[in-house]
Short mmCIF file of C-alpha atoms in Angstrom, two decimals:
data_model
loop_
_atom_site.label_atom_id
_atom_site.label_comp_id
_atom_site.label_asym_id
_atom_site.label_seq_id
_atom_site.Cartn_x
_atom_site.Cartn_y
_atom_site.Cartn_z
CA UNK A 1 12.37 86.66 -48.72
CA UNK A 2 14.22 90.09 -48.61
CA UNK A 3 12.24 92.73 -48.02
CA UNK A 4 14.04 95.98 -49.98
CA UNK A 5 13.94 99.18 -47.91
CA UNK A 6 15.59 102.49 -48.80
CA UNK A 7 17.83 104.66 -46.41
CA UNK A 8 19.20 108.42 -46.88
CA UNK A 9 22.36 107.06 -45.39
CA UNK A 10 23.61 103.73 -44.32
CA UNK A 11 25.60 103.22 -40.80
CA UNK A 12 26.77 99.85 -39.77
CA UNK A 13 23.99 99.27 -37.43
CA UNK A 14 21.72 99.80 -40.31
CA UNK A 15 23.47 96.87 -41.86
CA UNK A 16 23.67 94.77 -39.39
CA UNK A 17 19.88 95.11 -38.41
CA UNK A 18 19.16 94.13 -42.20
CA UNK A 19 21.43 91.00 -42.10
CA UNK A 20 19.70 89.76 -38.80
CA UNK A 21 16.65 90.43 -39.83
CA UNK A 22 16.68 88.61 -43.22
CA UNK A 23 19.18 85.88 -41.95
CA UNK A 24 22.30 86.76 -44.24
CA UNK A 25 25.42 85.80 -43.28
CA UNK A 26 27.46 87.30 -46.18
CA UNK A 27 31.33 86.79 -44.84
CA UNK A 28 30.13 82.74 -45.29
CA UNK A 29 30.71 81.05 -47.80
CA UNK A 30 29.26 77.30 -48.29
CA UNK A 31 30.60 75.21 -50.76
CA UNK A 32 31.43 71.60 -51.42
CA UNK A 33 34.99 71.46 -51.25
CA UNK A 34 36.49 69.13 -54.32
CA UNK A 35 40.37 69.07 -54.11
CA UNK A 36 42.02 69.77 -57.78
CA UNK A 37 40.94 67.36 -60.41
CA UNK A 38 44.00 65.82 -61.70
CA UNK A 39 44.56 61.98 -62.97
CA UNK A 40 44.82 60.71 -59.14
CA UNK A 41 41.28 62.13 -58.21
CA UNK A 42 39.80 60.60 -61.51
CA UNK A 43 41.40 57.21 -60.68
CA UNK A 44 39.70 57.28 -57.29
CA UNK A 45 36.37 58.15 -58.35
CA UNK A 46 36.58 55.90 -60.75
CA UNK A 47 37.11 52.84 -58.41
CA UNK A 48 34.27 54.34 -56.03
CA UNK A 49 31.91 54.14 -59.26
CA UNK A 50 32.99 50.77 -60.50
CA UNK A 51 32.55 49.43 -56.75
CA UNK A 52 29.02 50.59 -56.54
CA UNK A 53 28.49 49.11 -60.50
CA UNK A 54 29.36 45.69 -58.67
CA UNK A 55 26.49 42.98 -58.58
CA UNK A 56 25.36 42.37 -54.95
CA UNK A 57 27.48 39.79 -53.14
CA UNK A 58 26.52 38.51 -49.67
CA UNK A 59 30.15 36.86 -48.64
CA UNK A 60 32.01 40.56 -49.49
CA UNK A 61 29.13 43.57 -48.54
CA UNK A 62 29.39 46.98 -49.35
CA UNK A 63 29.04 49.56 -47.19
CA UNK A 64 28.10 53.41 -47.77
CA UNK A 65 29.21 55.43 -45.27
CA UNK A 66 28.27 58.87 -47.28
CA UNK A 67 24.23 59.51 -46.93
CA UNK A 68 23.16 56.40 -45.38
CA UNK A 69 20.39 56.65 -42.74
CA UNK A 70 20.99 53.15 -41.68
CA UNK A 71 22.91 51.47 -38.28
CA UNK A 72 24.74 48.12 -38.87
CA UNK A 73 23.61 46.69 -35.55
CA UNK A 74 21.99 43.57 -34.93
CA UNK A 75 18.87 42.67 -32.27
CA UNK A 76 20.12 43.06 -28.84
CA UNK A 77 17.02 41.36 -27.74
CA UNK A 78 14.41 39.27 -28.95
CA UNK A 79 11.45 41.79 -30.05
CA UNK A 80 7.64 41.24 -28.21
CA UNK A 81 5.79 39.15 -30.09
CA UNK A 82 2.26 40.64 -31.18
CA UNK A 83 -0.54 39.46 -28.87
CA UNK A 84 -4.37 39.32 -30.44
CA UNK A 85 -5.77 43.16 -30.34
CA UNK A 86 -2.35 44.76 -29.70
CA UNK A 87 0.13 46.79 -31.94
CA UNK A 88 3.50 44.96 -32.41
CA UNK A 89 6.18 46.65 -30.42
CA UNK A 90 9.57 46.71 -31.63
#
């Protein structure tokens, strides 16, 4: 939250005390960057939708790499089998 304060006059240290103090970094500018959208960038997206429409098949997978918390890595080693009165360990 910013706190408003008043001032008689303001020097740059004045300002740049406020910014720190109320984390605002003004010269930066965050934005998701979409080039121009012309016919080419519809096509595209288009084709990215229509893949993900697809029904699942197991012979041609699809893979996300956008958001995807997931590693594509098999067992390296067989996992410890549970014994009676202990947690499974992975």
């Amino acid at each position: 939250m910013v706190k408003l304060t008043e001032h008689d006059g303001l020097s740059r240290e004045t300002i740049r005390r406020r910014l720190v103090e109320n984390e605002l970094k003004p010269w930066r500018r965050d934005m998701w960057c979409i080039p121009e959208v012309d016919g080419t960038y519809v096509a595209r997206m288009e084709d990215v939708l229509d893949l993900y429409a697809e029904r699942h098949d197991p012979k041609r997978p699809v893979v996300c790499f956008d958001e995807s918390p997931h590693q594509l890595i098999g067992e390296v080693r067989q996992p410890i089998l549970a014994e009676p009165g202990q947690p499974a360990r992975l």
